[in-house]
Coordinates of C-alpha atoms in Angstrom, one line a residue:
X1 CA -63.8 -0.5 49.4
X2 CA -66.5 2.1 48.3
X3 CA -67.1 3.2 51.9
X4 CA -63.7 4.6 52.5
X5 CA -63.0 8.1 51.1
X6 CA -59.6 8.9 52.4
X7 CA -56.2 7.3 53.2
X8 CA -55.4 9.9 55.8
X9 CA -55.8 9.1 59.6
X10 CA -58.7 10.5 61.6
X11 CA -56.4 13.0 63.3
X12 CA -55.1 14.2 59.9
X13 CA -58.5 14.5 58.3
X14 CA -59.8 16.5 61.2
X15 CA -56.8 18.8 61.3
X16 CA -57.2 19.4 57.5
X17 CA -60.8 20.1 57.7
X18 CA -60.8 22.3 60.8
X19 CA -58.5 24.6 58.9
X20 CA -61.1 24.9 56.0
X21 CA -63.0 28.0 57.2
X22 CA -65.0 28.3 54.0
X23 CA -66.4 24.8 54.5
X24 CA -67.1 25.6 58.1
X25 CA -69.0 28.7 57.2
X26 CA -71.0 26.9 54.6
X27 CA -71.9 24.1 57.1
X28 CA -72.9 26.6 59.9
X29 CA -75.2 28.4 57.4
X30 CA -76.7 25.2 56.2
X31 CA -77.3 23.8 59.7
X32 CA -78.9 26.9 60.9
X33 CA -81.2 27.2 58.0
X34 CA -82.2 23.6 58.0
X35 CA -83.1 23.9 61.7
X36 CA -85.6 26.6 61.0
X37 CA -87.1 24.8 57.9
X38 CA -87.2 21.4 59.6
X39 CA -88.8 22.3 62.8
X40 CA -91.3 24.4 61.1
X41 CA -92.2 21.6 58.7
X42 CA -92.5 19.1 61.6
X43 CA -94.7 21.5 63.7
X44 CA -97.0 22.0 60.6
X45 CA -97.5 18.4 60.3
X46 CA -98.6 18.1 64.0
X47 CA -98.2 15.4 66.5
X48 CA -94.6 14.9 65.5
X49 CA -93.6 12.6 68.4
X50 CA -96.5 10.3 67.4
X51 CA -95.3 10.3 63.7
X52 CA -91.9 9.2 65.1
X53 CA -93.3 6.5 67.1
X54 CA -95.2 5.3 64.1
X55 CA -92.1 5.5 61.9
X56 CA -90.1 3.5 64.5
X57 CA -92.8 0.8 64.7
X58 CA -92.9 0.4 60.9
X59 CA -89.1 0.1 60.6
X60 CA -88.8 -2.3 63.5
X61 CA -91.7 -4.5 62.3
X62 CA -90.1 -4.8 58.8
X63 CA -86.6 -5.6 60.2
X64 CA -88.1 -8.2 62.4
X65 CA -89.7 -9.8 59.3
X66 CA -87.2 -8.9 56.8
X67 CA -86.7 -12.2 55.0
X68 CA -90.5 -12.5 54.5
X69 CA -90.8 -9.0 53.0
X70 CA -87.7 -9.4 50.7
X71 CA -89.2 -12.6 49.4
X72 CA -92.5 -11.0 48.7
X73 CA -91.1 -8.0 47.0
X74 CA -88.7 -10.2 44.9
X75 CA -91.7 -12.4 43.8
X76 CA -93.8 -9.4 42.8
X77 CA -90.9 -7.8 40.8
X78 CA -90.6 -11.0 38.9
X79 CA -94.3 -11.3 38.3
X80 CA -94.2 -8.1 36.4
X81 CA -91.3 -9.2 34.2
X82 CA -88.5 -7.7 36.3
X83 CA -85.5 -9.3 37.8
X84 CA -84.1 -9.4 41.3
X85 CA -80.5 -10.2 42.3
X86 CA -79.2 -10.5 45.9
X87 CA -75.8 -9.2 46.3
X88 CA -74.0 -10.4 49.4
X89 CA -70.9 -8.2 48.9
X90 CA -70.0 -5.0 46.9
X91 CA -68.0 -7.2 44.6
X92 CA -71.3 -9.3 43.8
X93 CA -73.2 -6.0 43.0
X94 CA -70.4 -4.7 40.8
X95 CA -70.2 -8.1 38.9
X96 CA -73.9 -8.1 38.2
X97 CA -74.2 -4.6 37.0
X98 CA -71.0 -5.1 34.9
X99 CA -72.6 -8.2 33.3
X100 CA -75.7 -6.3 32.4
X101 CA -73.7 -3.4 30.9
X102 CA -71.6 -5.9 28.7
X103 CA -74.6 -8.0 27.7
X104 CA -76.7 -5.1 26.5
X105 CA -73.7 -3.3 25.0
X106 CA -74.4 -0.2 27.1
X107 CA -72.5 2.9 26.3
X108 CA -74.1 5.8 28.0
X109 CA -75.4 5.7 31.6
X110 CA -77.3 8.2 33.6
X111 CA -77.4 7.9 37.5
X112 CA -79.7 9.6 40.0
X113 CA -78.4 10.2 43.5
X114 CA -77.7 7.0 45.4
X115 CA -75.7 6.4 48.4
X116 CA -75.7 2.6 47.9
X117 CA -74.3 2.9 44.4
X118 CA -71.4 5.0 45.9
X119 CA -71.1 2.5 48.7
X120 CA -70.4 -0.4 46.2
X121 CA -68.2 1.6 43.9
X122 CA -70.2 1.7 40.7
X123 CA -68.7 5.0 39.3
X124 CA -65.0 3.9 39.6
X125 CA -66.0 0.7 38.0
X126 CA -67.6 2.3 35.0
X127 CA -64.7 4.7 34.7
X128 CA -62.5 1.6 34.0
X129 CA -64.8 0.1 31.4
X130 CA -63.7 1.0 27.8
X131 CA -66.4 2.8 25.8
X132 CA -68.7 3.3 28.8
X133 CA -69.6 6.8 30.0
X134 CA -71.6 7.7 33.2
X135 CA -73.1 11.0 34.4
X136 CA -74.4 11.7 37.8
X137 CA -77.6 13.6 37.2
X138 CA -78.3 15.1 40.7
X139 CA -77.0 18.6 40.5
X140 CA -74.8 18.4 43.6
X141 CA -73.4 15.0 42.4
X142 CA -72.9 16.3 38.9
X143 CA -70.8 19.2 40.4
X144 CA -68.7 16.7 42.3
X145 CA -68.1 14.6 39.3
X146 CA -67.0 17.6 37.2
X147 CA -64.6 18.5 40.0
X148 CA -62.6 15.3 39.4
X149 CA -64.9 13.1 41.5
X150 CA -64.6 15.1 44.6
X151 CA -66.1 13.2 47.6
X152 CA -69.6 14.1 49.0
X153 CA -69.7 15.8 52.3
X154 CA -73.4 15.2 53.1
X155 CA -75.9 12.3 52.3
X156 CA -78.6 14.8 51.3
X157 CA -76.6 17.9 50.2
X158 CA -73.3 16.3 48.8
X159 CA -71.8 19.5 47.5
X160 CA -72.7 21.7 50.6
X161 CA -69.0 22.3 51.3
X162 CA -68.7 24.3 48.0
X163 CA -69.8 27.8 47.3
X164 CA -71.2 29.3 44.1
X165 CA -67.7 30.8 43.1
X166 CA -66.2 27.4 43.2
X167 CA -69.1 25.9 41.2
X168 CA -68.5 28.5 38.6
X169 CA -64.9 27.6 38.3
X170 CA -65.8 23.9 37.9
X171 CA -68.3 24.7 35.1
X172 CA -65.9 26.9 33.3
X173 CA -64.0 23.6 32.5
X174 CA -67.1 22.6 30.6
X175 CA -67.3 25.9 28.6
X176 CA -69.5 28.0 30.9
X177 CA -69.0 31.8 30.5
X178 CA -71.8 33.1 32.7
X179 CA -72.1 34.6 36.2
X180 CA -71.9 32.8 39.4
X181 CA -75.6 33.3 40.0
X182 CA -77.2 30.1 41.2
X183 CA -80.0 30.3 38.6
X184 CA -77.5 30.7 35.7
X185 CA -75.4 27.9 36.9
X186 CA -78.4 25.6 37.2
X187 CA -79.5 26.5 33.7
X188 CA -76.2 25.5 32.3
X189 CA -76.1 22.2 34.1
X190 CA -79.7 21.4 33.0
X191 CA -78.8 21.9 29.4
X192 CA -76.0 19.5 29.5
X193 CA -77.8 17.0 31.6
X194 CA -81.0 17.1 29.4
X195 CA -78.8 16.0 26.4
X196 CA -77.3 13.1 28.4
X197 CA -80.8 11.8 29.5
X198 CA -82.0 11.6 25.9
X199 CA -78.8 9.7 24.8
X200 CA -78.7 7.3 27.7
X201 CA -78.9 3.5 27.2
X202 CA -79.1 2.7 30.9
X203 CA -80.6 4.5 33.9
X204 CA -79.4 3.7 37.5
X205 CA -81.1 4.7 40.6
X206 CA -81.3 4.1 44.3
X207 CA -84.4 3.2 46.2
X208 CA -85.7 5.1 49.1
X209 CA -88.3 2.3 49.9
X210 CA -89.2 -0.9 48.2
X211 CA -92.9 -1.8 48.4
X212 CA -93.2 -5.5 49.2
X213 CA -96.8 -6.1 48.3
X214 CA -96.6 -4.5 44.8
X215 CA -92.9 -4.9 43.7
X216 CA -92.7 -1.1 43.1
X217 CA -89.8 1.1 44.2
X218 CA -90.3 4.5 45.9
X219 CA -88.0 7.4 45.0
X220 CA -87.9 10.8 46.7
X221 CA -86.1 13.5 44.8
X222 CA -85.8 17.3 44.8
X223 CA -85.1 17.8 41.1
X224 CA -86.9 15.2 39.2
X225 CA -83.8 13.7 37.7
X226 CA -84.6 10.3 39.0
X227 CA -87.9 10.4 37.1
X228 CA -86.0 11.0 33.9
X229 CA -83.5 8.3 34.7
X230 CA -86.2 5.7 35.0
X231 CA -88.5 6.8 32.2
X232 CA -86.3 7.5 29.2
X233 CA -83.6 4.7 29.0
X234 CA -84.9 1.2 27.9
X235 CA -83.0 -0.4 30.7
X236 CA -83.1 0.5 34.4
X237 CA -81.1 -1.0 37.4
X238 CA -82.1 -0.2 40.9
X239 CA -79.7 -0.7 43.8
X240 CA -81.2 -0.9 47.3
X241 CA -79.9 -1.7 50.7
X242 CA -81.6 -4.9 52.0
X243 CA -83.3 -3.0 54.8
X244 CA -84.9 -0.3 52.6
X245 CA -88.2 -2.1 52.3
X246 CA -91.9 -1.5 53.6
X247 CA -94.9 -3.9 53.7
X248 CA -97.1 -1.6 51.6
X249 CA -97.7 2.0 50.0
X250 CA -99.3 3.0 53.3
X251 CA -96.2 2.6 55.2
X252 CA -94.2 4.2 52.5
X253 CA -96.5 7.2 52.8
X254 CA -95.8 7.6 56.5
X255 CA -92.0 7.3 55.9
X256 CA -92.0 9.7 53.0
X257 CA -93.6 12.4 55.3
X258 CA -90.9 11.9 57.9
X259 CA -88.2 11.8 55.3
X260 CA -89.1 14.9 53.6
X261 CA -89.6 17.0 56.6
X262 CA -86.5 15.8 58.2
X263 CA -84.2 16.0 55.2
X264 CA -85.1 19.3 53.6
X265 CA -87.8 20.8 55.8
X266 CA -90.5 20.4 53.2
X267 CA -94.0 19.1 53.2
X268 CA -93.1 16.9 50.5
X269 CA -90.0 17.1 48.3
X270 CA -90.7 18.0 44.6
X271 CA -91.0 14.5 43.3
X272 CA -92.2 11.4 45.2
X273 CA -92.3 8.6 42.7
X274 CA -93.5 5.0 42.6
X275 CA -92.2 3.0 39.7
X276 CA -91.3 -0.4 38.3
X277 CA -91.1 -2.1 34.9
X278 CA -93.1 -0.6 32.0
X279 CA -96.5 -1.9 31.5
X280 CA -98.1 -2.5 28.0
X281 CA -100.4 0.4 28.5
X282 CA -97.7 2.9 29.5
X283 CA -95.9 5.3 27.2
X284 CA -92.6 5.5 29.1
X285 CA -90.6 3.5 31.5
X286 CA -88.0 0.7 31.3
X287 CA -88.5 -2.4 29.2
X288 CA -85.8 -4.2 31.2
X289 CA -85.9 -3.7 34.9
X290 CA -83.4 -5.0 37.5
X291 CA -83.3 -4.6 41.2
X292 CA -80.0 -5.4 43.1
X293 CA -80.7 -6.0 46.8
X294 CA -77.5 -5.2 48.6
X295 CA -76.3 -6.8 51.9
X296 CA -72.7 -5.6 52.1
X297 CA -72.4 -6.1 55.8
X298 CA -75.9 -5.1 56.9
X299 CA -76.8 -8.5 58.0
X300 CA -74.0 -8.1 60.6
X301 CA -76.4 -5.9 62.5
X302 CA -79.5 -8.2 62.4
X303 CA -80.2 -9.8 65.8
X304 CA -77.6 -7.6 67.5
X305 CA -77.6 -4.5 69.6
X306 CA -76.9 -2.5 66.3
X307 CA -80.0 -3.8 64.6
X308 CA -81.9 -0.3 65.3
X309 CA -79.3 1.3 62.9
X310 CA -81.0 -0.4 60.0
X311 CA -84.2 1.7 60.7
X312 CA -82.3 4.7 59.1
X313 CA -84.1 6.4 56.2
X314 CA -81.1 8.4 55.2
X315 CA -82.7 11.8 55.9
X316 CA -79.5 13.5 57.2
X317 CA -81.2 15.2 60.1
X318 CA -78.5 13.9 62.5
X319 CA -75.8 15.6 60.4
X320 CA -77.7 18.8 60.5
X321 CA -77.7 19.1 64.3
X322 CA -74.3 17.5 65.2
X323 CA -71.6 19.9 66.6
X324 CA -68.7 17.6 65.5
X325 CA -69.9 17.4 61.9
X326 CA -70.4 21.2 62.0
X327 CA -66.6 21.6 62.6
X328 CA -64.9 18.7 60.8
X329 CA -67.5 18.3 57.9
X330 CA -68.3 15.2 56.0
X331 CA -64.8 14.6 54.6
X332 CA -63.5 14.5 58.3
X333 CA -65.1 11.1 58.7
X334 CA -63.4 9.3 55.8
X335 CA -66.6 7.4 54.9
X336 CA -69.2 8.1 52.4
X337 CA -71.6 8.0 55.4
X338 CA -70.6 10.9 57.6
X339 CA -72.0 12.4 60.8
X340 CA -73.7 10.5 63.7
X341 CA -75.4 8.0 61.4
X342 CA -72.2 7.3 59.6
X343 CA -70.2 7.0 62.9
X344 CA -72.6 4.1 63.7
X345 CA -73.2 2.6 60.3
X346 CA -69.6 2.6 59.0
X347 CA -68.1 0.3 61.5
X348 CA -71.0 -2.2 61.0
X349 CA -70.4 -2.3 57.2
X350 CA -66.7 -1.8 57.1
X351 CA -65.4 -3.0 60.4
X352 CA -63.4 -1.4 63.3
X353 CA -60.1 -1.6 61.7
X354 CA -61.1 0.9 59.0
X355 CA -63.6 2.9 61.0
X356 CA -63.0 2.3 64.6
X357 CA -62.3 6.0 65.3
X358 CA -65.7 7.2 64.2
X359 CA -67.7 6.2 67.4
X360 CA -65.3 8.5 69.3
X361 CA -66.1 11.4 66.9
X362 CA -69.0 12.5 69.1
X363 CA -69.6 14.5 72.2
X364 CA -72.5 12.2 73.0
X365 CA -74.8 15.3 73.4
X366 CA -77.7 13.2 72.1
X367 CA -79.0 15.9 69.6
X368 CA -78.9 13.2 66.9
X369 CA -81.1 10.8 68.8
X370 CA -83.7 13.6 69.6
X371 CA -84.0 14.6 66.0
X372 CA -84.1 11.2 64.3
X373 CA -87.5 10.7 62.7
X374 CA -87.5 6.9 63.4
X375 CA -86.0 7.2 66.9
X376 CA -82.7 5.5 66.5
X377 CA -80.8 5.8 69.7
X378 CA -77.7 7.1 67.8
X379 CA -75.7 8.2 70.9
X380 CA -76.3 5.0 72.7
X381 CA -75.2 2.9 69.8
X382 CA -71.9 4.9 69.7
X383 CA -71.4 3.9 73.3
X384 CA -72.1 0.3 72.3
X385 CA -69.5 0.5 69.6
X386 CA -66.9 1.8 72.1
X387 CA -67.9 -0.9 74.6
X388 CA -67.4 -3.7 71.9
X389 CA -63.9 -2.2 71.0
X390 CA -62.8 -1.8 74.6
X391 CA -64.2 -4.8 76.4
X392 CA -64.8 -7.4 73.8
X393 CA -62.2 -6.9 71.1
X394 CA -59.6 -5.2 73.5
X395 CA -58.7 -2.8 70.7
X396 CA -58.0 0.0 73.1
X397 CA -54.4 -0.2 74.6
X398 CA -51.3 1.9 75.1
X399 CA -51.1 5.1 77.0
X400 CA -54.9 5.8 76.7
X401 CA -55.8 2.5 78.1
X402 CA -53.3 3.0 81.0
X403 CA -54.7 6.4 81.6
X404 CA -58.3 5.2 81.8
X405 CA -57.4 2.4 84.2
X406 CA -55.6 4.8 86.4
X407 CA -58.5 7.2 86.3
X408 CA -60.8 4.3 87.2
X409 CA -58.9 3.3 90.2
X410 CA -58.6 6.8 91.4
X411 CA -62.3 7.6 91.0
X412 CA -63.4 4.2 92.5
X413 CA -61.6 4.9 95.8
X414 CA -63.0 7.7 97.9
X415 CA -59.8 7.9 100.0
X416 CA -57.5 8.3 97.0
X417 CA -60.0 10.6 95.3
X418 CA -60.1 13.0 98.2
X419 CA -56.2 12.9 98.4
X420 CA -56.0 14.0 94.7
X421 CA -58.5 16.7 95.4
X422 CA -56.2 18.1 98.1
X423 CA -53.1 18.3 95.9
X424 CA -54.4 18.9 92.3
X425 CA -54.4 22.7 92.6
X426 CA -50.8 22.9 93.9
X427 CA -49.6 20.2 91.6
X428 CA -50.8 21.9 88.6
X429 CA -48.9 25.1 89.4
X430 CA -45.9 24.3 87.0
X431 CA -48.1 24.0 83.9
X432 CA -50.5 26.7 84.8
X433 CA -50.6 30.2 83.0
X434 CA -52.2 33.2 84.4
X435 CA -55.1 34.8 82.7
X436 CA -57.5 37.5 83.7
X437 CA -61.0 36.3 84.4
X438 CA -63.5 36.9 81.6
X439 CA -66.7 35.7 80.3
X440 CA -64.7 33.4 78.1
X441 CA -62.6 32.0 80.9
X442 CA -64.8 32.6 84.0
X443 CA -63.8 29.6 86.1
X444 CA -60.0 29.6 85.9
X445 CA -59.0 29.4 89.5
X446 CA -55.8 31.5 89.4
X447 CA -55.0 30.3 85.9
X448 CA -55.5 27.8 83.2
X449 CA -53.7 25.0 81.4
X450 CA -53.1 25.0 77.7
X451 CA -50.9 22.1 77.5
X452 CA -51.7 18.8 79.3
X453 CA -50.4 15.2 78.8
X454 CA -52.1 12.0 77.6
X455 CA -55.8 12.1 76.8
X456 CA -56.2 15.7 78.3
X457 CA -54.1 17.0 75.4
X458 CA -57.1 16.4 73.0
X459 CA -58.8 19.1 75.1
X460 CA -55.9 21.6 75.5
X461 CA -55.1 21.5 71.9
X462 CA -58.2 23.4 71.1
X463 CA -59.4 25.2 74.2
X464 CA -58.3 26.3 77.8
X465 CA -58.6 23.8 80.7
X466 CA -59.3 25.6 83.9
X467 CA -56.9 25.0 86.8
X468 CA -58.4 22.7 89.5
X469 CA -59.6 24.8 92.4
X470 CA -58.2 24.7 95.9
X471 CA -59.7 22.0 98.1
X472 CA -61.7 24.8 100.1
X473 CA -63.1 26.1 96.9
X474 CA -64.3 22.8 95.1
X475 CA -67.8 21.8 94.7
X476 CA -67.7 19.1 97.3
X477 CA -66.5 21.4 100.0
X478 CA -69.1 24.0 99.0
X479 CA -71.8 21.4 98.9
X480 CA -70.9 20.1 102.5
X481 CA -70.9 23.6 104.0
X482 CA -74.2 24.3 102.1
X483 CA -75.9 21.3 103.7
X484 CA -74.7 22.3 107.1
X485 CA -76.1 25.9 106.7
X486 CA -79.3 24.4 105.3
X487 CA -79.6 22.2 108.4
X488 CA -79.0 25.1 110.7
X489 CA -81.8 27.1 109.1
X490 CA -84.3 24.3 109.3
X491 CA -84.0 23.6 105.4
X492 CA -84.7 27.1 104.4

């Protein structure tokens, strides 16, 4: 399936990526820089929370009337001489695109950045077709392709895990002999890509938003490569997720403002394009225009507690604030959709058997929910996934399940809980190590634990676990004595 990017287990992926210090340094720098740019752009727009409310209302309205808007969009595309195909699965999408390529004897394909084309596995399909060549024209995607199709690590900045020295080494395979200065590297890539644009028989793009009342597609890019993909080749194929639709250009304008400020911290990215099939009075554009509307599991969320996830506009803001993503990177998730949005979306599209670990790849701090420009309650949806797996599908079993049941019984009984509080300090003596008190280990209560059994091992593998305090020093005892003293002083 196009969603899955690794055959390693979640723990194996995390271990591998946690050891990649260069990647972590790159993500730290990117997250910090994006925070400044993003918050500044939002503040400059003004009334940011009202914009979020409006964005949420637009997305929810569209989802609640999705069949009507999809039908309207399809009718308007066909009125202008275009063609629309509804793909229920990734295989349906692949088969339709393959059919067009074979019928039109396409040899050279240029693609602009698109998550949904990656999701349905178009690039591997083209690689297997004799006589067909495909080039990713987004600079970051081009770098990944030239690096033997390395997987993207971010939905907006796919090659953020690579530094300029690595990019230079990749380009040297293509004959590059210059420095590792970004300007020189970009000039080299531009020269190659311009030649590919002019030779292309087919352009393939994604779709940020489809405009229902006009049949146009809305593309938002940083480099302008999508404009060349749709204006030079005679044939264009657009792939869009079925939820990526708005009633009119007015709503698209609102969402474009939210997208640009949330994704890259700009007022508007370099190119915001509205396009469709070439009209008779136009000098460029595709003569043959196809739109593939992809379901591929999205309808699983409609009418459920996960429908709000379909509001996503793929800005990547949630990745840019997530502490888990900061440490394990995009590759740690094993899905083309990483970060909080991917942890919610991937199980919807690909199922819990493949992506059931991802809802647990979160501290539930809620930063993703706070930054989302269309107000998706991401951390709450992660809890919903956990609830479904635990209570409805009974997927959690073994030692973890037994541990949680025991904890539940202990914490539900005041008598048992108080008994544990009285003995936990003494009981932990055998596995406790002494350590001087410091800022980094302030509350160690005569030691700390660096090895613990069962679920607690996930904590002690990476950080110290303070030893439980003596009963006379714990919070409950302090609070009880504090209340007594407060009563004796008349509440002062």
